Every structure is written in C-alpha cells, then in structure tokens.
Short mmCIF file of C-alpha atoms and ligand atoms in Angstrom, two decimals:
data_model
loop_
_atom_site.label_atom_id
_atom_site.label_comp_id
_atom_site.label_asym_id
_atom_site.label_seq_id
_atom_site.Cartn_x
_atom_site.Cartn_y
_atom_site.Cartn_z
CA MET A 1 -39.25 -52.42 105.24
CA SER A 2 -40.76 -54.43 103.50
CA ALA A 3 -42.93 -57.82 103.50
CA TYR A 4 -41.84 -61.09 104.59
CA LEU A 5 -40.51 -62.73 100.84
CA ARG A 6 -41.05 -65.99 100.44
CA LEU A 7 -39.57 -69.25 98.75
CA GLY A 8 -41.14 -71.58 96.89
CA LEU A 9 -39.19 -74.95 96.20
CA ASN A 10 -39.26 -76.41 92.69
CA ILE A 11 -39.09 -79.91 92.75
CA ASP A 12 -39.00 -80.49 89.21
CA HIS A 13 -35.47 -82.07 88.96
CA VAL A 14 -35.88 -84.51 92.27
CA ALA A 15 -38.42 -86.24 89.86
CA THR A 16 -35.54 -85.82 86.30
CA ILE A 17 -33.01 -88.05 88.49
CA ARG A 18 -35.95 -90.21 89.54
CA ASN A 19 -36.62 -90.95 86.12
CA ALA A 20 -33.48 -91.57 84.73
CA ARG A 21 -33.79 -94.62 86.62
CA GLY A 22 -37.41 -95.15 85.60
CA GLY A 23 -37.68 -95.68 89.00
CA ILE A 24 -39.47 -94.42 93.07
CA HIS A 25 -35.92 -92.94 93.83
CA PRO A 26 -35.68 -90.06 94.52
CA ASP A 27 -38.69 -89.09 95.78
CA PRO A 28 -40.47 -85.59 94.64
CA VAL A 29 -42.88 -85.96 96.83
CA ARG A 30 -39.97 -87.27 100.42
CA ALA A 31 -38.52 -83.96 99.36
CA ALA A 32 -40.95 -81.64 99.36
CA MET A 33 -41.34 -83.03 103.55
CA VAL A 34 -37.36 -82.11 103.64
CA ALA A 35 -38.32 -78.90 102.54
CA ALA A 36 -41.41 -78.01 104.51
CA LYS A 37 -39.11 -78.98 107.47
CA ALA A 38 -36.31 -76.18 106.24
CA GLY A 39 -39.31 -73.45 105.83
CA VAL A 40 -40.30 -73.04 102.55
CA ASP A 41 -43.03 -71.37 101.60
CA GLY A 42 -45.14 -73.77 99.18
CA ILE A 43 -43.89 -76.13 96.76
CA THR A 44 -43.45 -75.87 92.69
CA ALA A 45 -44.00 -78.70 90.14
CA HIS A 46 -43.83 -78.19 86.90
CA LEU A 47 -46.66 -81.16 84.74
CA ARG A 48 -45.24 -80.99 80.96
CA GLU A 49 -46.97 -82.33 78.85
CA ASP A 50 -44.66 -84.42 77.94
CA ARG A 51 -44.32 -85.37 81.51
CA ARG A 52 -40.49 -85.21 81.39
CA HIS A 53 -40.08 -85.00 85.28
CA ILE A 54 -43.17 -84.00 87.45
CA SER A 55 -46.06 -87.24 85.83
CA ASP A 56 -50.13 -87.42 87.51
CA ALA A 57 -49.16 -89.23 90.25
CA ASP A 58 -46.73 -86.78 92.06
CA ILE A 59 -49.02 -84.21 90.99
CA ASP A 60 -51.34 -86.53 93.43
CA ARG A 61 -49.08 -87.43 96.37
CA LEU A 62 -48.21 -83.53 96.53
CA ALA A 63 -52.10 -82.43 96.74
CA ALA A 64 -53.01 -85.41 99.01
CA GLU A 65 -49.95 -85.44 101.36
CA ILE A 66 -47.83 -81.97 101.92
CA ASP A 67 -49.60 -79.33 103.99
CA LEU A 68 -48.00 -76.63 102.11
CA PRO A 69 -49.68 -74.30 99.02
CA LEU A 70 -49.16 -75.97 96.02
CA ASN A 71 -48.04 -74.11 92.56
CA LEU A 72 -48.75 -76.13 90.09
CA GLU A 73 -47.09 -75.11 86.87
CA MET A 74 -49.07 -75.69 83.85
CA ALA A 75 -49.24 -74.94 80.51
CA ALA A 76 -52.67 -73.40 78.70
CA THR A 77 -54.09 -76.69 77.42
CA GLU A 78 -57.46 -78.16 77.37
CA GLU A 79 -56.20 -81.44 79.79
CA MET A 80 -54.10 -79.50 81.88
CA LEU A 81 -56.71 -77.55 83.02
CA ALA A 82 -58.78 -80.75 83.77
CA ILE A 83 -56.10 -81.43 85.64
CA ALA A 84 -55.72 -78.00 87.29
CA LEU A 85 -59.64 -78.17 87.92
CA ARG A 86 -59.35 -81.91 89.80
CA HIS A 87 -56.68 -80.26 92.19
CA ARG A 88 -57.66 -76.49 92.36
CA PRO A 89 -54.09 -76.04 93.70
CA HIS A 90 -52.91 -72.56 95.90
CA ALA A 91 -51.82 -71.79 92.46
CA CYS A 92 -51.76 -71.79 88.66
CA CYS A 93 -48.64 -70.58 87.23
CA ILE A 94 -49.02 -70.35 84.07
CA VAL A 95 -46.16 -70.97 81.36
CA PRO A 96 -45.15 -71.55 77.87
CA GLU A 97 -43.94 -74.44 76.92
CA LYS A 98 -41.69 -76.05 73.72
CA ARG A 99 -41.08 -79.74 73.51
CA GLU A 100 -37.99 -79.09 72.50
CA GLU A 101 -36.81 -77.13 75.41
CA LEU A 102 -34.72 -77.26 77.68
CA THR A 103 -36.16 -75.04 80.62
CA THR A 104 -39.02 -72.73 79.75
CA GLU A 105 -36.96 -70.53 77.56
CA GLY A 106 -38.38 -66.63 77.92
CA GLY A 107 -42.23 -65.42 79.62
CA LEU A 108 -44.95 -65.94 78.22
CA ASP A 109 -45.79 -63.46 75.95
CA VAL A 110 -49.47 -62.79 76.76
CA ALA A 111 -49.65 -59.75 75.16
CA ALA A 112 -50.11 -61.88 71.70
CA GLN A 113 -52.27 -64.77 73.24
CA HIS A 114 -54.16 -63.12 75.52
CA ARG A 115 -57.13 -64.27 73.17
CA HIS A 116 -56.61 -68.21 74.14
CA LEU A 117 -55.39 -67.09 77.44
CA ALA A 118 -58.49 -65.66 78.68
CA PRO A 119 -60.54 -68.28 79.32
CA TYR A 120 -57.98 -70.09 81.18
CA VAL A 121 -56.86 -67.33 83.76
CA GLN A 122 -61.57 -67.13 83.95
CA LYS A 123 -61.83 -71.18 85.02
CA LEU A 124 -58.60 -71.68 87.70
CA SER A 125 -59.63 -67.98 89.10
CA ASP A 126 -63.51 -69.13 89.75
CA ALA A 127 -62.51 -72.05 90.65
CA GLY A 128 -60.37 -70.03 93.45
CA CYS A 129 -56.65 -70.87 91.97
CA ARG A 130 -54.52 -68.14 92.48
CA VAL A 131 -53.57 -67.61 88.76
CA SER A 132 -49.76 -66.62 88.01
CA LEU A 133 -48.64 -65.82 84.48
CA PHE A 134 -44.50 -66.42 84.39
CA ILE A 135 -43.84 -63.13 81.56
CA ASP A 136 -40.75 -62.00 80.95
CA PRO A 137 -40.18 -57.81 82.73
CA GLU A 138 -42.27 -55.86 80.18
CA LYS A 139 -44.71 -53.50 80.77
CA VAL A 140 -46.99 -55.07 78.15
CA GLN A 141 -46.89 -57.68 79.53
CA LEU A 142 -48.39 -56.43 82.56
CA HIS A 143 -50.59 -54.54 81.18
CA VAL A 144 -52.23 -57.86 79.89
CA ALA A 145 -51.55 -59.67 82.29
CA LYS A 146 -54.10 -57.31 84.67
CA ALA A 147 -57.09 -57.24 81.44
CA LEU A 148 -56.29 -60.92 81.78
CA GLY A 149 -57.39 -60.87 85.20
CA ALA A 150 -54.41 -62.88 86.89
CA ALA A 151 -53.93 -62.12 90.32
CA VAL A 152 -49.90 -62.16 90.70
CA VAL A 153 -47.52 -61.97 87.49
CA GLU A 154 -44.10 -63.73 87.64
CA LEU A 155 -41.35 -62.21 86.12
CA HIS A 156 -38.84 -64.70 84.21
CA THR A 157 -35.67 -63.80 86.21
CA GLY A 158 -33.10 -65.56 83.01
CA ARG A 159 -31.53 -62.91 82.02
CA PHE A 160 -30.71 -61.57 84.47
CA CYS A 161 -28.51 -64.50 86.11
CA HIS A 162 -27.42 -65.18 83.00
CA ALA A 163 -26.01 -61.85 81.86
CA THR A 164 -22.37 -60.23 82.25
CA GLY A 165 -21.61 -56.95 83.55
CA ALA A 166 -23.43 -53.79 82.31
CA THR A 167 -26.07 -55.85 80.73
CA ARG A 168 -26.79 -57.21 83.47
CA GLU A 169 -26.93 -54.40 85.59
CA GLY A 170 -29.65 -53.60 82.84
CA GLU A 171 -31.69 -56.66 83.47
CA LEU A 172 -31.80 -55.97 87.19
CA GLN A 173 -33.42 -52.85 86.76
CA ARG A 174 -35.87 -54.02 84.16
CA LEU A 175 -37.17 -56.54 86.68
CA ARG A 176 -36.86 -53.13 89.47
CA GLU A 177 -38.59 -51.21 87.32
CA ALA A 178 -41.41 -53.89 86.20
CA ALA A 179 -41.78 -55.08 89.46
CA ALA A 180 -43.23 -51.12 90.23
CA PHE A 181 -45.50 -51.15 87.77
CA ALA A 182 -46.10 -54.91 88.99
CA ARG A 183 -47.15 -52.95 92.13
CA GLU A 184 -49.36 -50.02 90.48
CA LEU A 185 -51.14 -52.31 88.78
CA GLY A 186 -52.01 -54.04 92.02
CA LEU A 187 -50.53 -57.64 91.25
CA GLU A 188 -48.83 -59.70 93.29
CA CYS A 189 -45.08 -59.84 91.86
CA HIS A 190 -43.37 -63.46 92.10
CA ALA A 191 -40.08 -64.28 90.17
CA GLY A 192 -38.41 -67.08 89.27
CA HIS A 193 -36.09 -68.48 86.68
CA GLY A 194 -31.84 -69.59 86.84
CA LEU A 195 -31.71 -68.22 90.62
CA ASP A 196 -28.73 -69.08 93.09
CA TYR A 197 -26.65 -68.10 95.40
CA ASP A 198 -25.09 -65.36 93.92
CA THR A 199 -28.24 -63.77 91.78
CA VAL A 200 -30.25 -64.26 94.64
CA GLN A 201 -29.73 -61.28 96.88
CA PRO A 202 -29.95 -58.31 93.98
CA VAL A 203 -33.62 -59.89 92.96
CA ALA A 204 -34.68 -60.17 96.91
CA ALA A 205 -33.27 -56.68 97.52
CA ILE A 206 -36.18 -55.49 95.16
CA GLY A 207 -39.29 -55.02 97.54
CA GLU A 208 -42.17 -55.82 95.44
CA ILE A 209 -41.28 -59.11 94.49
CA VAL A 210 -43.34 -61.30 97.39
CA GLU A 211 -42.09 -65.16 96.40
CA LEU A 212 -39.71 -66.74 94.95
CA ASN A 213 -39.57 -70.20 93.14
CA ILE A 214 -36.13 -72.10 92.92
CA GLY A 215 -35.74 -74.80 91.85
CA HIS A 216 -32.58 -76.20 90.34
CA PHE A 217 -29.50 -74.66 92.24
CA LEU A 218 -31.16 -75.91 95.32
CA ILE A 219 -31.23 -79.24 93.91
CA GLY A 220 -28.72 -79.39 92.36
CA GLU A 221 -26.82 -78.04 95.62
CA ALA A 222 -28.77 -80.59 97.77
CA ILE A 223 -26.04 -83.33 97.11
CA PHE A 224 -23.21 -81.15 97.78
CA ILE A 225 -24.60 -79.84 100.90
CA GLY A 226 -27.97 -81.75 101.63
CA LEU A 227 -31.38 -80.29 100.62
CA GLU A 228 -32.61 -78.85 103.52
CA THR A 229 -28.74 -77.37 104.49
CA ALA A 230 -29.41 -75.80 100.59
CA ILE A 231 -32.52 -74.14 101.33
CA ARG A 232 -31.26 -72.24 104.70
CA ARG A 233 -28.92 -71.39 102.94
CA MET A 234 -30.15 -69.45 100.24
CA ARG A 235 -32.70 -68.85 102.44
CA ALA A 236 -30.33 -67.13 105.10
CA LEU A 237 -29.39 -64.85 101.81
CA MET A 238 -32.77 -64.03 101.09
CA ASP A 239 -33.25 -62.45 104.21
CA ASP A 240 -30.27 -60.26 104.31
CA ALA A 241 -30.87 -59.21 100.86
CA ARG A 242 -35.14 -58.26 102.03
CA GLY A 243 -33.16 -56.94 105.14
CA ASP A 244 -32.26 -54.06 102.10
CA ALA A 245 -34.90 -54.51 100.14
CA VAL A 246 -36.18 -50.85 98.86
CA VAL A 247 -39.62 -50.48 97.70
CA SER A 248 -39.99 -47.77 94.49
CA VAL A 249 -41.99 -44.71 94.67
N1 PXP B 1 -40.21 -70.08 87.84
C1 PXP B 1 -40.63 -70.55 87.08
C2 PXP B 1 -42.01 -70.58 86.45
C3 PXP B 1 -40.22 -72.47 86.03
O1 PXP B 1 -40.85 -72.57 84.99
C4 PXP B 1 -39.43 -72.75 86.75
C5 PXP B 1 -38.70 -73.54 85.69
O2 PXP B 1 -38.89 -74.33 85.93
C6 PXP B 1 -39.18 -71.63 88.46
C7 PXP B 1 -39.41 -70.72 88.22
C8 PXP B 1 -37.15 -72.01 88.48
O3 PXP B 1 -36.00 -72.03 87.77
P1 PXP B 1 -34.62 -72.91 88.37
O4 PXP B 1 -35.37 -74.77 88.33
O5 PXP B 1 -34.37 -72.27 87.26
O6 PXP B 1 -34.73 -71.77 89.50
#
C-alpha cells in the first residue's frame, strides 16, 4: 500500500475559545505540545487579517517553541507575506479570505487570480517555504497551481463533508480525480476542511493524498474526550483507511 498519511492539527479554534474571554487560556501553543505528544505530524495555524483567533504572538511562539513543522495559512496580502518571510515556516498555505465568512468557504480561485498570486508563490518559495494552494478539486485549478510553481495543493473537502447520498459519492469522485491529476502533474496533494470521524476514511483512502489538515472537529471533540485521545482516534481511523488506500493509475 501507499505512503504514510500525515496529520496536521489546525489549532485555530483553541485560540477562538481563548479570545472569547480575552485572556490566555486555553493556550494554542500548549495544544500544539499535547498534539505533538499524540503523534501529529504538523501544526497548522491561520493568521487571519482580522486576527479573530490566532494572533501574531501565537505565531511567534509556535515558531519558537514547537519542534513540529508549522503550516501557516495565510491570505495573499503584503502584510501576511512580510510575516511569513520573517518566520519562514515549513509551509505556507495560501487561502482565500473574506472578512464576513465564518470559515474558509471555498477554494482559492487560482485560475482567476494567477497574476495576483504569482509573486507570492515565488517569494515564499524563494524563502524556502513549501507553498500550498488551497483549491477546489477542479482540473483547471490544478493546472494553474502547477503553472504558478506551487509545490503543494490542498484540496478543499468541505463540499464532500457536507454532502449526502449520491451527491456525496460525486464529491468523493471529484476528490479522487483531482488527487490523481495532482500526482500526474507532480504536485504534492493534501486535503482538508470539515473532516471528522465519519468523513475522514474515504478521503484517507485516496492514496495520492499525503497529508490531511483537521481542526474544528478535533478541537470540539477534545472537550468530551481530551485532545490527545481525539487525535489518537483520528490517527487510528486514518491508518485503518490507509490500509485499503488506492492510488489511481
Ligand atoms: N485546511 C485549510 C486550508 C483550512 O482553511 C482549514 C480551516 O481553517 C482546514 C484545513 C481545517 O478545516 P476544519 O477546521 O474544518 O477541520
């Protein structure tokens, strides 16, 4: 069977809870430490323009105190570029950002925005960051991601996670085809958004996908069973699905 499937924990919503009271608890850096103990392969944090959850100080501390690879999610803005270039995290995942949205609602339209994105991909790559573009599972987006010189694409799994019945199977098929096409193009393929214990396995079984980034569900589940246990349970489901994973040919 296929390569190991990495798990990145998105810690944004630890900061959401902290910020609800404006204090220092719960601390997302402490969550990252617990996650490291539970065996995650990386930490993901989204520094939003409005700083609604992760703060600049969180990024400073994550960079300084956590040994795991940091995946900085960021909008393609000059402000975020300057922060990324100062920290040079392992990876930078460029995401679309709208102030009014509750979460990242759709993939980045790299096909429409390629002129705007090109210097960001270039400068971050030149600085040694693995640049990832968070896109919907569409061929045109993959083509343009490749043309832009990104090393990685992260496929948006939100539609699959929210769909039911035949639509769900159709969305899963789109993910399978996009992952296979990413591999054909030589792009490393990640996936994430909305994944939980019920939806993770069909995605984990797509052999071309080498990393999942999961946040909201695991942080929520941690309230009931603890973060370490929640992560280990997710890891076990991923490993189980990976045993049957298929790489499309
Ligand atoms: N990947 C990306 C690029 C995201 O923007 C998010 C949400 O911040 C995730 C993964 C994780 O999504 P969720 O919190 O729904 O698991």
